[in-house]
PDB file of N, CA and C in Angstrom:
ATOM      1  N   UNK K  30      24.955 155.534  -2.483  1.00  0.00           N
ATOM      2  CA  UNK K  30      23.820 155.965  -1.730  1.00  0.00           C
ATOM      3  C   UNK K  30      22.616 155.109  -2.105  1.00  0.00           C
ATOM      4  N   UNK K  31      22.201 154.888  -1.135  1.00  0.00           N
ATOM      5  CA  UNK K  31      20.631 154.184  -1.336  1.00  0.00           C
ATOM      6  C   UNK K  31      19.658 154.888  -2.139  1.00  0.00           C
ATOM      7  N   UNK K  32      18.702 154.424  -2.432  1.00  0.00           N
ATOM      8  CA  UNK K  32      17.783 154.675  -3.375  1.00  0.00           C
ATOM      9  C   UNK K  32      16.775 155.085  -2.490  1.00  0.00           C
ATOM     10  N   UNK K  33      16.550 154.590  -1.410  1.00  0.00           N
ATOM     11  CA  UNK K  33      15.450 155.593  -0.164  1.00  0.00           C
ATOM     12  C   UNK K  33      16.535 156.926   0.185  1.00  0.00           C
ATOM     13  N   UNK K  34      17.860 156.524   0.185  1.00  0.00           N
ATOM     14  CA  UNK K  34      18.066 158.326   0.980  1.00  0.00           C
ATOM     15  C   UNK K  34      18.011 159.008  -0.298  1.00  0.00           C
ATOM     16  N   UNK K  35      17.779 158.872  -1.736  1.00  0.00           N
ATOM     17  CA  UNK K  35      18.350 160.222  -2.373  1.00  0.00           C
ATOM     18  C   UNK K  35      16.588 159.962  -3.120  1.00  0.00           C
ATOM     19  N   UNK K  36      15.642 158.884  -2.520  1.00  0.00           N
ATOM     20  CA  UNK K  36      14.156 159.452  -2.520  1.00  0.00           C
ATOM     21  C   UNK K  36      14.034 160.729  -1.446  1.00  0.00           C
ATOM     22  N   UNK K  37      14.524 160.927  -0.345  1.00  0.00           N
ATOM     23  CA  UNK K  37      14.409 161.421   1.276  1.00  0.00           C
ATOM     24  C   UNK K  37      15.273 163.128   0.764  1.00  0.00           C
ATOM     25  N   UNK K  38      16.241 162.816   0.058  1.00  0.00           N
ATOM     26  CA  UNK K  38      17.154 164.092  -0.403  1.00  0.00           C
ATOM     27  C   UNK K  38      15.744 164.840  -1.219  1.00  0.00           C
ATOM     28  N   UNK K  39      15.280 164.079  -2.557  1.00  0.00           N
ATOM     29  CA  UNK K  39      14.247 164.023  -3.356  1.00  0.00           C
ATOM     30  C   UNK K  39      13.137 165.586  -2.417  1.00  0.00           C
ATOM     31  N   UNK K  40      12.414 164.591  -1.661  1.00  0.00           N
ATOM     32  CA  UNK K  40      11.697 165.216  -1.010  1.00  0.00           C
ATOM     33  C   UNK K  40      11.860 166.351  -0.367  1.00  0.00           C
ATOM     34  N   UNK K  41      13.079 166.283   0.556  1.00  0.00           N
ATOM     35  CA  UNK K  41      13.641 167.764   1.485  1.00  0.00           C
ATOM     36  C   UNK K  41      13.595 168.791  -0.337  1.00  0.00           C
ATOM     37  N   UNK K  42      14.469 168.828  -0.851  1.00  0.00           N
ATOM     38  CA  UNK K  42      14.547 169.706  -2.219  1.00  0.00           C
ATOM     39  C   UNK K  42      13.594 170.218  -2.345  1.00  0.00           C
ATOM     40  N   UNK K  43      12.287 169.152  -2.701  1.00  0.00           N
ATOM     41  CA  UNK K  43      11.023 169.804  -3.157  1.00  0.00           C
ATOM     42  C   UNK K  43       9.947 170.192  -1.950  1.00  0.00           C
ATOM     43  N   UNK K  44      10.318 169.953  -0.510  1.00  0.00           N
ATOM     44  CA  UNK K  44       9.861 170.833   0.405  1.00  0.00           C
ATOM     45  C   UNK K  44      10.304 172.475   0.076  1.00  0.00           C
ATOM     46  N   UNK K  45      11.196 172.692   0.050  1.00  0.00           N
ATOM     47  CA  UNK K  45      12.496 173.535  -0.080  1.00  0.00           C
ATOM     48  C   UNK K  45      12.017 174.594  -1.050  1.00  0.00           C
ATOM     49  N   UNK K  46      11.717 173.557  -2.112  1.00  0.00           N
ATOM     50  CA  UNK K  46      11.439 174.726  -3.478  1.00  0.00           C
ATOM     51  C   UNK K  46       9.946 175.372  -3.266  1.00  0.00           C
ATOM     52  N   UNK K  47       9.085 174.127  -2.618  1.00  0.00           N
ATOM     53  CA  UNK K  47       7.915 174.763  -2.117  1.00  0.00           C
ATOM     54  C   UNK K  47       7.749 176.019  -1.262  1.00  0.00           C
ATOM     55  N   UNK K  48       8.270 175.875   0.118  1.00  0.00           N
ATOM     56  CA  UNK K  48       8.474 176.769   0.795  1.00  0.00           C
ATOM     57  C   UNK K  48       9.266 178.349   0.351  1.00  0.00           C
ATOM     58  N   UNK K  49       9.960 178.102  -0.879  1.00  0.00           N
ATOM     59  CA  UNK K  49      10.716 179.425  -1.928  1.00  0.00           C
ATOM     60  C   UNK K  49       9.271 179.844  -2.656  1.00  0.00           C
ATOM     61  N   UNK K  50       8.827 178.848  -3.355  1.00  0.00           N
ATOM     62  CA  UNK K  50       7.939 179.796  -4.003  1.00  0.00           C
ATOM     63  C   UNK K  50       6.517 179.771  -3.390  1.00  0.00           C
ATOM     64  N   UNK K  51       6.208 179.990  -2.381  1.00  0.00           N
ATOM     65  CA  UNK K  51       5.393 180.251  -1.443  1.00  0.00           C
ATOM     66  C   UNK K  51       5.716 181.420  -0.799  1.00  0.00           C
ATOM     67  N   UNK K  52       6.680 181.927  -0.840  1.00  0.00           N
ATOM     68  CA  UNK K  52       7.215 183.078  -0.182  1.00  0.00           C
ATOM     69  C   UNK K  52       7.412 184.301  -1.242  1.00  0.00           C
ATOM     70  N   UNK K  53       7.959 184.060  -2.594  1.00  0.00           N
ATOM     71  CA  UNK K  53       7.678 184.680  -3.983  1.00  0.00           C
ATOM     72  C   UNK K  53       5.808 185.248  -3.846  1.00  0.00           C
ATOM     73  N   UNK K  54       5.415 183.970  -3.970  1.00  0.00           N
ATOM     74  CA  UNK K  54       4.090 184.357  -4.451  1.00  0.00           C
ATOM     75  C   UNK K  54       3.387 185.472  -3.258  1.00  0.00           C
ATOM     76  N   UNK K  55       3.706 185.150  -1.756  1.00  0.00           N
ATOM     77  CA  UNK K  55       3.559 186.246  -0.943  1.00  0.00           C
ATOM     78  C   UNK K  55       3.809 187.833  -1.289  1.00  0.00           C
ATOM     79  N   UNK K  56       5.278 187.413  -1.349  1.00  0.00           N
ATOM     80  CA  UNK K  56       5.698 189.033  -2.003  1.00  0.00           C
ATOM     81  C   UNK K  56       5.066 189.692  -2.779  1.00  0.00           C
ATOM     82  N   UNK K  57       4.847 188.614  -4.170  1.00  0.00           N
ATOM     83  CA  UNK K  57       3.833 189.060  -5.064  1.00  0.00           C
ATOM     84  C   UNK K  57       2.698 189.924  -4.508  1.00  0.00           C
ATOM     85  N   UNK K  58       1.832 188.737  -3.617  1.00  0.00           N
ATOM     86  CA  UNK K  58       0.835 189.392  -3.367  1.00  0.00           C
ATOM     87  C   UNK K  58       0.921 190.828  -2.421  1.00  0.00           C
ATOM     88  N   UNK K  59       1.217 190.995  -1.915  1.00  0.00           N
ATOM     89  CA  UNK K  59       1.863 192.196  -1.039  1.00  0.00           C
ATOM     90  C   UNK K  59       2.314 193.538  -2.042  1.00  0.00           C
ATOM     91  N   UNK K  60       3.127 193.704  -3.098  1.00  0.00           N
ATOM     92  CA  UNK K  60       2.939 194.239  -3.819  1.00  0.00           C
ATOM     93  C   UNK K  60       2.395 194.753  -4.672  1.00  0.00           C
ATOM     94  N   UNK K  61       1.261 193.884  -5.195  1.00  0.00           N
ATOM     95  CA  UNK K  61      -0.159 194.008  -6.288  1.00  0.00           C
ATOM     96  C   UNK K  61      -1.122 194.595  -5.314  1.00  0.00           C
ATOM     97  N   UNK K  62      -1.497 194.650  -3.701  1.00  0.00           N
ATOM     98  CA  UNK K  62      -2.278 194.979  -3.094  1.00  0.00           C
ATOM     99  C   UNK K  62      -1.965 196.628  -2.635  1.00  0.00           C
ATOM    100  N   UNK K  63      -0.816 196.336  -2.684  1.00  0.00           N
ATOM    101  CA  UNK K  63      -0.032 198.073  -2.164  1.00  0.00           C
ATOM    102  C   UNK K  63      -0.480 199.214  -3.201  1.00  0.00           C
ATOM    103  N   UNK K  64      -1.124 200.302  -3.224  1.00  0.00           N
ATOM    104  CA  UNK K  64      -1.866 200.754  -3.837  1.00  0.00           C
ATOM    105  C   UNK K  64      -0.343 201.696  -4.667  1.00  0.00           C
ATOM    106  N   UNK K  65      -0.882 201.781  -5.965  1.00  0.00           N
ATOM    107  CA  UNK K  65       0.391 202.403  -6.430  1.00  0.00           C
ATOM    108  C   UNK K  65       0.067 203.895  -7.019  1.00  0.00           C
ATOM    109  N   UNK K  66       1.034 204.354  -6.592  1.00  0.00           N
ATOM    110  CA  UNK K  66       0.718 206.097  -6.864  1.00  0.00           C
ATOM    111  C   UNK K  66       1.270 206.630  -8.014  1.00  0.00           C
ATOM    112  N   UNK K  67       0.681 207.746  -8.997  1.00  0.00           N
ATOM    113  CA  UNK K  67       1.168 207.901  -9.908  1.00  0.00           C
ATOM    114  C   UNK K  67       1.285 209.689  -9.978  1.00  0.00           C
ATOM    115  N   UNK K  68       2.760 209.943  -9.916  1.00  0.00           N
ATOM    116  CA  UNK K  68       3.003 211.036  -9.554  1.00  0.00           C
ATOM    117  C   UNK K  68       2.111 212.378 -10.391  1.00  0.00           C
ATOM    118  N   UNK K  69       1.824 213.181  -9.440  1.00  0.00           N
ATOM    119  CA  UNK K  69       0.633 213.875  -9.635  1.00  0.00           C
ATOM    120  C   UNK K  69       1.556 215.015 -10.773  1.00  0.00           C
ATOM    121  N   UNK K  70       2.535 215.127 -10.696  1.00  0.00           N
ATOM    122  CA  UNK K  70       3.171 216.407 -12.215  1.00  0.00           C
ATOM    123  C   UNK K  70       2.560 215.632 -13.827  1.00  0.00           C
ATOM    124  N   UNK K  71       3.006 214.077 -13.569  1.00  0.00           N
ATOM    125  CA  UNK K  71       2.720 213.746 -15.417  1.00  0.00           C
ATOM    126  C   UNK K  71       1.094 213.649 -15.064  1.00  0.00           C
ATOM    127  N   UNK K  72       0.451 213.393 -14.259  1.00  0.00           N
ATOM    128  CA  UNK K  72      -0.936 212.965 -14.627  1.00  0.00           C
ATOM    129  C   UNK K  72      -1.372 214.788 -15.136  1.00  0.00           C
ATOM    130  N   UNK K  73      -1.002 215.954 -14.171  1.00  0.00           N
ATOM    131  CA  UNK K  73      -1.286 216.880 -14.698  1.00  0.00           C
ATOM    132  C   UNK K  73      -1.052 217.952 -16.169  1.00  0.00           C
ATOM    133  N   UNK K  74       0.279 217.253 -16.266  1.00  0.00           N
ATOM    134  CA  UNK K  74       1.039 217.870 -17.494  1.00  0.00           C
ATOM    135  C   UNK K  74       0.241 217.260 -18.607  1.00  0.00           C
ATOM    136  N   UNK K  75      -0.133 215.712 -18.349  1.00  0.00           N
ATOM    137  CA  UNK K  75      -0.648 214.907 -19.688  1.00  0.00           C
ATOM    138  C   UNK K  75      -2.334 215.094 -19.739  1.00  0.00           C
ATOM    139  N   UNK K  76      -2.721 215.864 -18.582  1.00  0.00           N
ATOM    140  CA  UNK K  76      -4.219 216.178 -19.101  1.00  0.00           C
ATOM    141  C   UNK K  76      -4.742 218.214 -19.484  1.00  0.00           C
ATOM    142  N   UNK K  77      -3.460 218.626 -19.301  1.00  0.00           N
ATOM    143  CA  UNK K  77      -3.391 220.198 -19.745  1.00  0.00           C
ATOM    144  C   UNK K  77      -3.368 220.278 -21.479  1.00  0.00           C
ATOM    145  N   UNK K  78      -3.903 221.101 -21.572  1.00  0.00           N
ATOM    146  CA  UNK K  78      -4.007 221.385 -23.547  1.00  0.00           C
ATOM    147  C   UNK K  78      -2.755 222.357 -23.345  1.00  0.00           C
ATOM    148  N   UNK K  79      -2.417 222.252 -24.579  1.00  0.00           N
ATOM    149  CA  UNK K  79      -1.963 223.243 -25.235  1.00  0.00           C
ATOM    150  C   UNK K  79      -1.902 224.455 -24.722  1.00  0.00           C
ATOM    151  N   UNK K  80      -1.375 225.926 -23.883  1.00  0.00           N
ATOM    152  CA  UNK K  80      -2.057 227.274 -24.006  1.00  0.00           C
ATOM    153  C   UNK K  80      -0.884 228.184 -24.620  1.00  0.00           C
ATOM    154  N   UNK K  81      -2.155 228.654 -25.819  1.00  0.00           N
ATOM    155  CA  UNK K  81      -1.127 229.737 -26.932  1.00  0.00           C
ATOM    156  C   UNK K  81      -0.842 230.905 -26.124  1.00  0.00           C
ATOM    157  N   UNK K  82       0.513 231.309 -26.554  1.00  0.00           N
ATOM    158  CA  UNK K  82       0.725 232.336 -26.361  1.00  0.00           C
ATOM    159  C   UNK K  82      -0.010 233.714 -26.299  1.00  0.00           C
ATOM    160  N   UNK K  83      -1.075 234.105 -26.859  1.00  0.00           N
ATOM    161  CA  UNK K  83      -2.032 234.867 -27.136  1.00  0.00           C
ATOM    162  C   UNK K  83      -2.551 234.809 -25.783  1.00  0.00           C
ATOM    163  N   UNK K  84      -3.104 234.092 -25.590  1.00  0.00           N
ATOM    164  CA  UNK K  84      -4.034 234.020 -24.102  1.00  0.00           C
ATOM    165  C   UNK K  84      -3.241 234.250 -23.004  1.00  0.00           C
ATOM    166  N   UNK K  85      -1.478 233.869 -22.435  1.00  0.00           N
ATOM    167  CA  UNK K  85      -0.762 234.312 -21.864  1.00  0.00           C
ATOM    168  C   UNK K  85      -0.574 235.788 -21.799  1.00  0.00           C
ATOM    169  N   UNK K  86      -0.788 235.699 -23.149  1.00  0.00           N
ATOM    170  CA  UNK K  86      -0.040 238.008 -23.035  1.00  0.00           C
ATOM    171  C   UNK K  86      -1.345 238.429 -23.256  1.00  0.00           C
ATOM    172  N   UNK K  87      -2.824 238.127 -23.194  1.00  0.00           N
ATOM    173  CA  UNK K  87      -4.255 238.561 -22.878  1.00  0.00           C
ATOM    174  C   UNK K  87      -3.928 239.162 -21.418  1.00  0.00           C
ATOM    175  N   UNK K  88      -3.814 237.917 -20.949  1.00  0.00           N
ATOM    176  CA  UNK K  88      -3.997 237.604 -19.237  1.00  0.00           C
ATOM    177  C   UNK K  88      -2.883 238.593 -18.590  1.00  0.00           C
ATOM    178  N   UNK K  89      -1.533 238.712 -19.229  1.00  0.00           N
ATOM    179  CA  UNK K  89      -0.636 239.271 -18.563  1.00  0.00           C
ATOM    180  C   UNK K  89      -1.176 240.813 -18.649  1.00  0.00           C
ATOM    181  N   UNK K  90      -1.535 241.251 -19.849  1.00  0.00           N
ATOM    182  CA  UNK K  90      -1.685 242.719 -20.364  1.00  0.00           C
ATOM    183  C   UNK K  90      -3.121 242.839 -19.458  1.00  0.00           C
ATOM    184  N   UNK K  91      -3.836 242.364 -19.290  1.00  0.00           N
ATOM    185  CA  UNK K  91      -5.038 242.705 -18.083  1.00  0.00           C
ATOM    186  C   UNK K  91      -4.275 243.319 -17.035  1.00  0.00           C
ATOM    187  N   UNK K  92      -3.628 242.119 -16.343  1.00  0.00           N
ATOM    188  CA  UNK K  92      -3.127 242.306 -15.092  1.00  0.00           C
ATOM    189  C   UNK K  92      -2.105 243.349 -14.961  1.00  0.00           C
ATOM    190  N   UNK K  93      -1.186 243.692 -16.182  1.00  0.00           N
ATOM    191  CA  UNK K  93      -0.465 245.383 -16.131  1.00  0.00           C
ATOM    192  C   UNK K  93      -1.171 246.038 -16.391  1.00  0.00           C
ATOM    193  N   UNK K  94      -2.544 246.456 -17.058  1.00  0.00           N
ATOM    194  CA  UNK K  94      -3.536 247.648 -17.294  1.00  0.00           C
ATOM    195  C   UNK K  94      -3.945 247.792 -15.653  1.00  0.00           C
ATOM    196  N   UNK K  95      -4.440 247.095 -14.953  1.00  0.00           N
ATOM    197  CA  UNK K  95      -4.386 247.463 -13.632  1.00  0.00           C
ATOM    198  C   UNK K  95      -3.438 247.644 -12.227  1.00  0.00           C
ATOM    199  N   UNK K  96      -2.578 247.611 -12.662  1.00  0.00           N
ATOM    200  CA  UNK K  96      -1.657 248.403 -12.149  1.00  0.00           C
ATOM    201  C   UNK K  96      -0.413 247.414 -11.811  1.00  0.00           C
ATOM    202  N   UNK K  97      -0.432 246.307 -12.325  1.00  0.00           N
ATOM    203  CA  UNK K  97       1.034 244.831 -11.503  1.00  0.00           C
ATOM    204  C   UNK K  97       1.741 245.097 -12.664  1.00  0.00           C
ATOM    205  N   UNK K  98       2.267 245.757 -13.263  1.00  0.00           N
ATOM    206  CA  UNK K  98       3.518 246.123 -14.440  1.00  0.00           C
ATOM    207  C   UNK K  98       4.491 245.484 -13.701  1.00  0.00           C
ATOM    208  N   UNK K  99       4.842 245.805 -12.722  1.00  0.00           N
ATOM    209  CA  UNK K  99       6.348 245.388 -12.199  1.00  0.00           C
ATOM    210  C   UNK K  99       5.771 244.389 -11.929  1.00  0.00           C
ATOM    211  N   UNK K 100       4.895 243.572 -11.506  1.00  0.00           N
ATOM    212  CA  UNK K 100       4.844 241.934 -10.940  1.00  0.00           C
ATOM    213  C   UNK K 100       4.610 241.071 -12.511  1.00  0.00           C
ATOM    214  N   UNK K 101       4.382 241.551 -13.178  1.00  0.00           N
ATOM    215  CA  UNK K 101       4.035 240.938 -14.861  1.00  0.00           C
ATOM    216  C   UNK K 101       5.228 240.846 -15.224  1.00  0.00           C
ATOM    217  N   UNK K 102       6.628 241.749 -14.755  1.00  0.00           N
ATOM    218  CA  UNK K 102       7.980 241.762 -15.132  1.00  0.00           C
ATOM    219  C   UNK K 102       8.383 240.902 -14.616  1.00  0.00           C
ATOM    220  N   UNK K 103       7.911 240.801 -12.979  1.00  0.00           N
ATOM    221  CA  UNK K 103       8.694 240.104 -12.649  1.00  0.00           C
ATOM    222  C   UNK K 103       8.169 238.509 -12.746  1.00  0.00           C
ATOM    223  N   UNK K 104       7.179 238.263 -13.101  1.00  0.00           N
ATOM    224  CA  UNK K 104       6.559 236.859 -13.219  1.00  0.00           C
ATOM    225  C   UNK K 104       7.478 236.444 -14.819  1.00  0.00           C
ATOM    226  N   UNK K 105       7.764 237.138 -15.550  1.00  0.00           N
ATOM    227  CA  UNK K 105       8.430 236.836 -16.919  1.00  0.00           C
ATOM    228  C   UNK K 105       9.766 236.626 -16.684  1.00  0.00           C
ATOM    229  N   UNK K 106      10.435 237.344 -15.773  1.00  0.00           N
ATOM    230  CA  UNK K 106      11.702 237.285 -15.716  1.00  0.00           C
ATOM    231  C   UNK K 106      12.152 236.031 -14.831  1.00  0.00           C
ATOM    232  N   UNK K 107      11.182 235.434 -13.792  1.00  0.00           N
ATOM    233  CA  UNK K 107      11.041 234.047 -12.766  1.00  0.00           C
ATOM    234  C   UNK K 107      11.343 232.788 -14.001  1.00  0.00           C
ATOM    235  N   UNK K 108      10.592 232.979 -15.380  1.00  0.00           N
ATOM    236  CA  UNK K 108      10.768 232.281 -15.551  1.00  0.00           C
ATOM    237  C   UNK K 108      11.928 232.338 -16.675  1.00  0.00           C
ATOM    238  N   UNK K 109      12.957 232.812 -16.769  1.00  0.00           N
ATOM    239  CA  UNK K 109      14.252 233.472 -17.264  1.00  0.00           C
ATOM    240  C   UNK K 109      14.134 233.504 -18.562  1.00  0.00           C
ATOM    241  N   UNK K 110      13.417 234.839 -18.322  1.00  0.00           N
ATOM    242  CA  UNK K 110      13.380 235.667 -20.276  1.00  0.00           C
ATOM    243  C   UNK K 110      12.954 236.994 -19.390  1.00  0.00           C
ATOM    244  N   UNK K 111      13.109 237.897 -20.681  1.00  0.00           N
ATOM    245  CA  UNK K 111      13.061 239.253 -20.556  1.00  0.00           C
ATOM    246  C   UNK K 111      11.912 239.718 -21.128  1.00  0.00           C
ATOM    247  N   UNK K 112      11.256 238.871 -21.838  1.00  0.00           N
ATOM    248  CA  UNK K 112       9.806 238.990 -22.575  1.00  0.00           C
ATOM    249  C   UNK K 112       9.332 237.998 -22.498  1.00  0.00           C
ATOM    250  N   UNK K 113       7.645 237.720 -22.867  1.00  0.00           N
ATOM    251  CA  UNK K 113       6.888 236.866 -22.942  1.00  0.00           C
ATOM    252  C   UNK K 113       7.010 235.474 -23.997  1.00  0.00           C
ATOM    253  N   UNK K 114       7.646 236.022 -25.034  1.00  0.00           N
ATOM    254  CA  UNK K 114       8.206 235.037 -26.416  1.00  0.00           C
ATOM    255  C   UNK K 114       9.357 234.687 -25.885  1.00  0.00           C
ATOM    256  N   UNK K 115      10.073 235.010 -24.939  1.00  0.00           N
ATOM    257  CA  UNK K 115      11.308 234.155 -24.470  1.00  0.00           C
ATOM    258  C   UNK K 115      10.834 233.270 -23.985  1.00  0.00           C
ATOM    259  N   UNK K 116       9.569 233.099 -23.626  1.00  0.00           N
ATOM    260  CA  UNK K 116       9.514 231.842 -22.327  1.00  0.00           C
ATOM    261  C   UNK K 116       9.041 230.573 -23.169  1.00  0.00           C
ATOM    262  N   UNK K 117       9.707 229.620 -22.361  1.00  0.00           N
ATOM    263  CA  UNK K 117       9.386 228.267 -22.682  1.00  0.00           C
ATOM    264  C   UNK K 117       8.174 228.139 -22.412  1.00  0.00           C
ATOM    265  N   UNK K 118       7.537 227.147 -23.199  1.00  0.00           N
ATOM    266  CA  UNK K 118       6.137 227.065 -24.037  1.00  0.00           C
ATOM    267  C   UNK K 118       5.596 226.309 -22.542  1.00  0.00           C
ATOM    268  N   UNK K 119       6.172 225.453 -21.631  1.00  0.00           N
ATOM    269  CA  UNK K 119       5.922 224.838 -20.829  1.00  0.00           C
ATOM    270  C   UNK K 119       5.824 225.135 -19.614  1.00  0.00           C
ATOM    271  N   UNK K 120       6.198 226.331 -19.464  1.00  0.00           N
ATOM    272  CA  UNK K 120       5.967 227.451 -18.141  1.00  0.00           C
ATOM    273  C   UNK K 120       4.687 228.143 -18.442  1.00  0.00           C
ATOM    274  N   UNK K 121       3.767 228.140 -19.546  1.00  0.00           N
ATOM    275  CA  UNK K 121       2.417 229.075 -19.889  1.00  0.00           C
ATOM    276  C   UNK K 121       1.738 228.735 -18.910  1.00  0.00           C
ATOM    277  N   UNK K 122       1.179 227.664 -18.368  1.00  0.00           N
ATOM    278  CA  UNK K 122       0.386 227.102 -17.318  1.00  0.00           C
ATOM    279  C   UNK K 122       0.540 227.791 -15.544  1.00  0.00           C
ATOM    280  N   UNK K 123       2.083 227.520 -15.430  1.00  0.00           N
ATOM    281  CA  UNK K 123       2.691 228.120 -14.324  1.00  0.00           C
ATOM    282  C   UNK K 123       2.257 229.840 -14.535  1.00  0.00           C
ATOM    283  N   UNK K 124       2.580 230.243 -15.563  1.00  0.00           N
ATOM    284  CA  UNK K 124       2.785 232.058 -15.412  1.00  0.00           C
ATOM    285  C   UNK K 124       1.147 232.334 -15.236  1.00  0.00           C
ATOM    286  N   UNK K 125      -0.108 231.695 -15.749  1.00  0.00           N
ATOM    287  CA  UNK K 125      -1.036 231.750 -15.330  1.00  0.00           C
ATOM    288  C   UNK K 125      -1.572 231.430 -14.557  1.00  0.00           C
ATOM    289  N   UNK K 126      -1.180 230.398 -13.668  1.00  0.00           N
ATOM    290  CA  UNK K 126      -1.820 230.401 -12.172  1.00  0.00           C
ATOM    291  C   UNK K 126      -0.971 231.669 -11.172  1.00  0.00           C
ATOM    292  N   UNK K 127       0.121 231.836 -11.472  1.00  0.00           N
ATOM    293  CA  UNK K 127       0.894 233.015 -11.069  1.00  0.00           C
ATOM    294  C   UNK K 127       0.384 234.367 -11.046  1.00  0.00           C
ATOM    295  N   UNK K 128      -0.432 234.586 -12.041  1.00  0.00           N
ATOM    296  CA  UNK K 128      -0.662 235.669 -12.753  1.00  0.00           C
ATOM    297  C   UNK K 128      -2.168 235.586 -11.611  1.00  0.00           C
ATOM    298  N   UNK K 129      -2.952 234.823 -11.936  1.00  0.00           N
ATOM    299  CA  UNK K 129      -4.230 234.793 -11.419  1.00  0.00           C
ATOM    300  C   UNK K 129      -3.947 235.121  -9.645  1.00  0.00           C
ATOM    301  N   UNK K 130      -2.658 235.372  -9.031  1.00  0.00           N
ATOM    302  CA  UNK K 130      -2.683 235.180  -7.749  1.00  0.00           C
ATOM    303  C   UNK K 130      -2.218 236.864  -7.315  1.00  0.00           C
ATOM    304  N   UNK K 131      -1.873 237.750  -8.542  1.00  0.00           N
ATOM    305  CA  UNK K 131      -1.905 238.987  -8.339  1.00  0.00           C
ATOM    306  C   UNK K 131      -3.227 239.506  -8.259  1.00  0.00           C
ATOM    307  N   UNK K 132      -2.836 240.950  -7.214  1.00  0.00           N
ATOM    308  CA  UNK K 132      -3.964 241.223  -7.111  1.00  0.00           C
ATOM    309  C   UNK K 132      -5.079 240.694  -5.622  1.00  0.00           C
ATOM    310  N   UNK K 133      -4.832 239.395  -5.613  1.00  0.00           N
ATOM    311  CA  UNK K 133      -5.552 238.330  -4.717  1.00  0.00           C
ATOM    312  C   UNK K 133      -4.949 238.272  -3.334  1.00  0.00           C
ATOM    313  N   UNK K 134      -3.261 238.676  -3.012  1.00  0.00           N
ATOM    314  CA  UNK K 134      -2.758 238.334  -1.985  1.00  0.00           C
ATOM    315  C   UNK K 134      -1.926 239.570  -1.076  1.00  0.00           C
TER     316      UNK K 134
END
């Protein structure tokens, strides 16, 4: 082969590779512009404190002194325990927005 065609090969290649990463870097950009969402459970879970148990069975024992005994049962038992110390530490949040909706509806 001549030394002009595999200059001419040369060139097509590095058209080639140009036109590849010209199309990369598109993508790129298309992706970095796409606004990215960050699912709204961890942003909420990771900005909630702590809530002790104490303040759960405050809130619950309000809401059975006025008369939701059976909905206080049954908000404990939703989240599968038979008492308030059965429940996972990570349902406290849930049983209190729960709790706050007796009464209200």
């Amino acid at each position: 082969m001549s030394k002009i065609k595999l200059l001419l090969e040369v060139v097509n290649d590095m058209r080639s590779l140009a036109d590849s990463i010209q199309a990369v870097c598109n993508a790129m950009a298309e992706s970095d512009s796409a606004p990215k969402e960050v699912p709204a459970t961890k942003t909420e879970t990771a900005n909630e404190p702590d809530i002790p148990l104490e303040k759960v069975r405050m809130v619950l024992a309000e809401k059975s002194q006025i008369g939701f005994t059976a909905e206080v049962r049954g908000l404990i038992q939703k989240y599968g325990a038979d008492k308030l110390s059965a429940v996972d530490k990570a349902y406290y949040s849930d049983i209190l927005k729960d709790a706050e909706g007796l009464g209200n509806g």
